[in-house]
Coordinates of C-alpha atoms in Angstrom, one line a residue:
X1257 CA -13.7 -65.6 -89.6
X1258 CA -17.6 -64.6 -89.0
X1259 CA -19.0 -61.7 -90.6
X1260 CA -20.8 -59.7 -88.0
X1261 CA -24.2 -58.1 -88.5
X1262 CA -24.3 -54.8 -87.5
X1263 CA -26.3 -51.6 -88.8
X1264 CA -25.1 -48.3 -89.1
X1265 CA -27.2 -45.4 -87.3
X1266 CA -28.5 -43.7 -90.2
X1267 CA -29.6 -39.9 -91.0
X1268 CA -33.2 -41.2 -90.8
X1269 CA -32.7 -42.7 -87.4
X1270 CA -30.8 -39.8 -85.8
X1271 CA -34.2 -37.5 -87.3
X1272 CA -36.5 -40.1 -85.7
X1273 CA -34.9 -39.6 -82.2
X1274 CA -34.9 -36.1 -82.4
X1275 CA -38.3 -35.5 -83.6
X1276 CA -39.4 -37.9 -80.5
X1277 CA -37.3 -36.1 -78.1
X1278 CA -38.7 -32.4 -79.2
X1279 CA -41.9 -33.6 -79.2
X1280 CA -41.8 -34.9 -75.9
X1281 CA -40.3 -31.5 -74.8
X1282 CA -43.3 -29.9 -76.4
X1283 CA -45.6 -31.8 -74.6
X1284 CA -44.3 -31.2 -71.6
X1285 CA -44.3 -27.4 -72.2
X1286 CA -47.6 -27.4 -73.2
X1287 CA -49.0 -29.5 -70.0
X1288 CA -47.0 -27.4 -67.6
X1289 CA -49.4 -24.4 -67.3
X1290 CA -52.6 -26.6 -66.9
X1291 CA -51.0 -28.8 -64.3
X1292 CA -49.5 -25.3 -62.6
X1293 CA -52.9 -23.7 -62.4
X1294 CA -54.2 -26.7 -60.2
X1295 CA -52.2 -25.1 -57.6
X1296 CA -53.8 -22.9 -54.7
X1297 CA -53.3 -19.4 -55.5
X1298 CA -51.4 -17.1 -53.2
X1299 CA -54.3 -15.9 -51.2
X1300 CA -55.6 -19.4 -50.7
X1301 CA -52.0 -20.1 -49.3
X1302 CA -52.2 -16.8 -46.9
X1303 CA -55.2 -18.1 -45.1
X1304 CA -54.1 -21.4 -44.2
X1305 CA -53.1 -20.8 -41.1
X1306 CA -53.8 -17.0 -39.2
X1307 CA -52.2 -15.5 -36.2
X1308 CA -54.8 -14.3 -33.2
X1309 CA -53.8 -12.2 -29.9
X1310 CA -56.7 -13.1 -27.8
X1311 CA -55.0 -10.7 -24.9
X1312 CA -57.9 -8.1 -25.3
X1313 CA -60.9 -10.8 -25.2
X1314 CA -62.8 -10.2 -21.7
X1315 CA -64.4 -12.5 -19.7
X1316 CA -67.8 -13.0 -21.4
X1317 CA -66.7 -11.6 -24.4
X1318 CA -66.6 -13.0 -28.0
X1319 CA -64.5 -12.2 -31.2
X1320 CA -64.9 -13.5 -34.9
X1321 CA -61.7 -13.9 -37.4
X1322 CA -61.9 -15.4 -40.7
X1323 CA -59.9 -18.3 -41.6
X1324 CA -60.1 -20.2 -44.9
X1325 CA -63.3 -18.1 -45.7
X1326 CA -65.1 -19.4 -42.6
X1327 CA -66.0 -17.4 -39.4
X1328 CA -64.0 -18.7 -36.2
X1329 CA -65.9 -17.5 -32.9
X1330 CA -63.4 -17.0 -29.9
X1331 CA -65.2 -16.7 -26.9
X1332 CA -63.7 -16.1 -23.1
X1333 CA -66.3 -17.7 -21.3
X1334 CA -67.5 -16.6 -17.7
X1335 CA -67.2 -18.9 -14.4
X1336 CA -71.0 -19.4 -14.6
X1337 CA -70.7 -20.3 -18.4
X1338 CA -67.9 -23.2 -18.0
X1339 CA -70.2 -24.4 -14.6
X1340 CA -73.2 -24.8 -16.9
X1341 CA -71.3 -26.4 -19.5
X1342 CA -70.2 -28.6 -17.0
X1343 CA -73.0 -30.2 -15.4
X1344 CA -74.5 -31.5 -18.8
X1345 CA -74.6 -35.0 -19.4
X1346 CA -72.9 -36.8 -22.7
X1347 CA -75.9 -38.9 -22.8
X1348 CA -78.1 -35.8 -23.3
X1349 CA -76.1 -34.7 -25.9
X1350 CA -77.8 -35.5 -29.6
X1351 CA -73.8 -35.4 -30.8
X1352 CA -71.6 -37.3 -28.1
X1353 CA -68.2 -36.6 -30.2
X1354 CA -66.4 -33.5 -29.2
X1355 CA -65.6 -32.7 -32.7
X1356 CA -62.2 -31.1 -32.2
X1357 CA -59.2 -31.5 -35.0
X1358 CA -57.3 -31.2 -31.8
X1359 CA -58.1 -34.3 -30.3
X1360 CA -59.0 -37.9 -31.1
X1361 CA -62.0 -38.4 -33.5
X1362 CA -63.7 -40.4 -30.9
X1363 CA -63.2 -37.8 -27.8
X1364 CA -66.4 -37.4 -26.2
X1365 CA -68.4 -33.8 -26.0
X1366 CA -67.0 -33.0 -22.6
X1367 CA -66.7 -29.5 -21.6
X1368 CA -63.0 -30.1 -21.4
X1369 CA -62.7 -31.9 -24.8
X1370 CA -64.4 -28.8 -26.2
X1371 CA -62.5 -25.6 -24.6
X1372 CA -58.5 -25.0 -24.6
X1373 CA -56.6 -27.1 -22.0
X1374 CA -55.6 -25.1 -19.0
X1375 CA -57.8 -22.2 -20.1
X1376 CA -61.2 -23.6 -19.6
X1377 CA -62.2 -20.2 -20.0
X1378 CA -61.5 -20.1 -24.1
X1379 CA -63.4 -21.8 -26.8
X1380 CA -62.5 -21.6 -30.3
X1381 CA -65.1 -23.0 -32.9
X1382 CA -65.8 -22.7 -36.5
X1383 CA -68.9 -20.6 -36.7
X1384 CA -70.7 -22.4 -39.2
X1385 CA -74.1 -24.5 -38.7
X1386 CA -73.7 -28.1 -38.9
X1387 CA -77.3 -28.3 -40.5
X1388 CA -77.0 -26.2 -43.5
X1389 CA -74.2 -23.6 -43.2
X1390 CA -75.7 -20.8 -41.5
X1391 CA -73.7 -18.4 -39.4
X1392 CA -75.4 -19.0 -35.7
X1393 CA -75.6 -15.8 -33.2
X1394 CA -73.5 -15.8 -30.3
X1395 CA -74.6 -15.2 -26.6
X1396 CA -78.4 -16.0 -27.6
X1397 CA -80.7 -19.1 -27.7
X1398 CA -82.0 -22.0 -25.2
X1399 CA -78.6 -22.6 -23.7
X1400 CA -77.0 -19.1 -23.8
X1401 CA -74.4 -20.1 -26.5
X1402 CA -75.1 -19.7 -30.1
X1403 CA -78.5 -20.2 -32.1
X1404 CA -79.1 -20.3 -35.9
X1405 CA -82.1 -18.2 -36.4
X1406 CA -82.6 -19.8 -40.1
X1407 CA -83.5 -23.3 -38.8
X1408 CA -83.8 -23.2 -34.8
X1409 CA -80.3 -24.6 -33.8
X1410 CA -79.6 -24.1 -30.4
X1411 CA -75.8 -24.4 -29.2
X1412 CA -74.6 -24.3 -25.4
X1413 CA -71.9 -22.5 -24.5
X1414 CA -69.6 -25.1 -25.5
X1415 CA -70.5 -25.4 -28.7
X1416 CA -72.3 -28.7 -28.4
X1417 CA -75.7 -28.8 -30.5
X1418 CA -78.4 -29.3 -27.9
X1419 CA -81.8 -28.8 -29.9
X1420 CA -82.7 -28.3 -33.4
X1421 CA -82.1 -30.0 -36.7
X1422 CA -78.3 -29.7 -36.5
X1423 CA -76.8 -33.2 -36.8
X1424 CA -73.4 -32.0 -34.6
X1425 CA -71.6 -29.8 -32.4
X1426 CA -69.7 -26.8 -33.7
X1427 CA -66.2 -27.9 -35.3
X1428 CA -63.0 -27.0 -33.1
X1429 CA -60.5 -26.1 -35.7
X1430 CA -56.6 -27.2 -35.6
X1431 CA -55.1 -24.5 -33.7
X1432 CA -52.2 -24.4 -30.9
X1433 CA -50.8 -21.4 -29.0
X1434 CA -47.6 -19.8 -30.0
X1435 CA -47.3 -17.6 -27.0
X1436 CA -49.4 -16.8 -24.1
X1437 CA -51.6 -14.3 -25.9
X1438 CA -51.3 -15.2 -29.6
X1439 CA -52.9 -18.4 -31.2
X1440 CA -52.3 -19.8 -34.5
X1441 CA -55.4 -21.6 -36.4
X1442 CA -54.6 -23.8 -39.1

């Protein structure tokens, strides 16, 4: 019979394995608070989406709500404002893109692509100037839309940049109707 060379585990082997396992558990327990603190806090999660009742916005009126720390303008435009916005040729716009999170990235900045499908009078936009992040004033400027007094950017009633240093149209956030008079932004 051949002799087998098997080594019996010793207490020292057990201590090495037990020490290594306890070290791994200790490292994980020490790392968890640092990893967990990177998650968004409850206040950030609560602002991820908001619901807004738009039933009280009359024609020509605008409201401002806060979403993710930014103002969002919701405006019920008049028929005249929609007509003026539709009359603008895309070639006359400094930024020909819609900048609408609900559409393809290459959608043109037509009034229909900036407004709400089926409710052309309604427009929902992030109210932050695309030049340096100022907050434009509503129903003012050369085109009756928004005007940023800090550096002179003029937006039309569809939130498209028409004049001034701003490089892009006002952004349209992701939103959807969850009932006839309530929209969810985000």
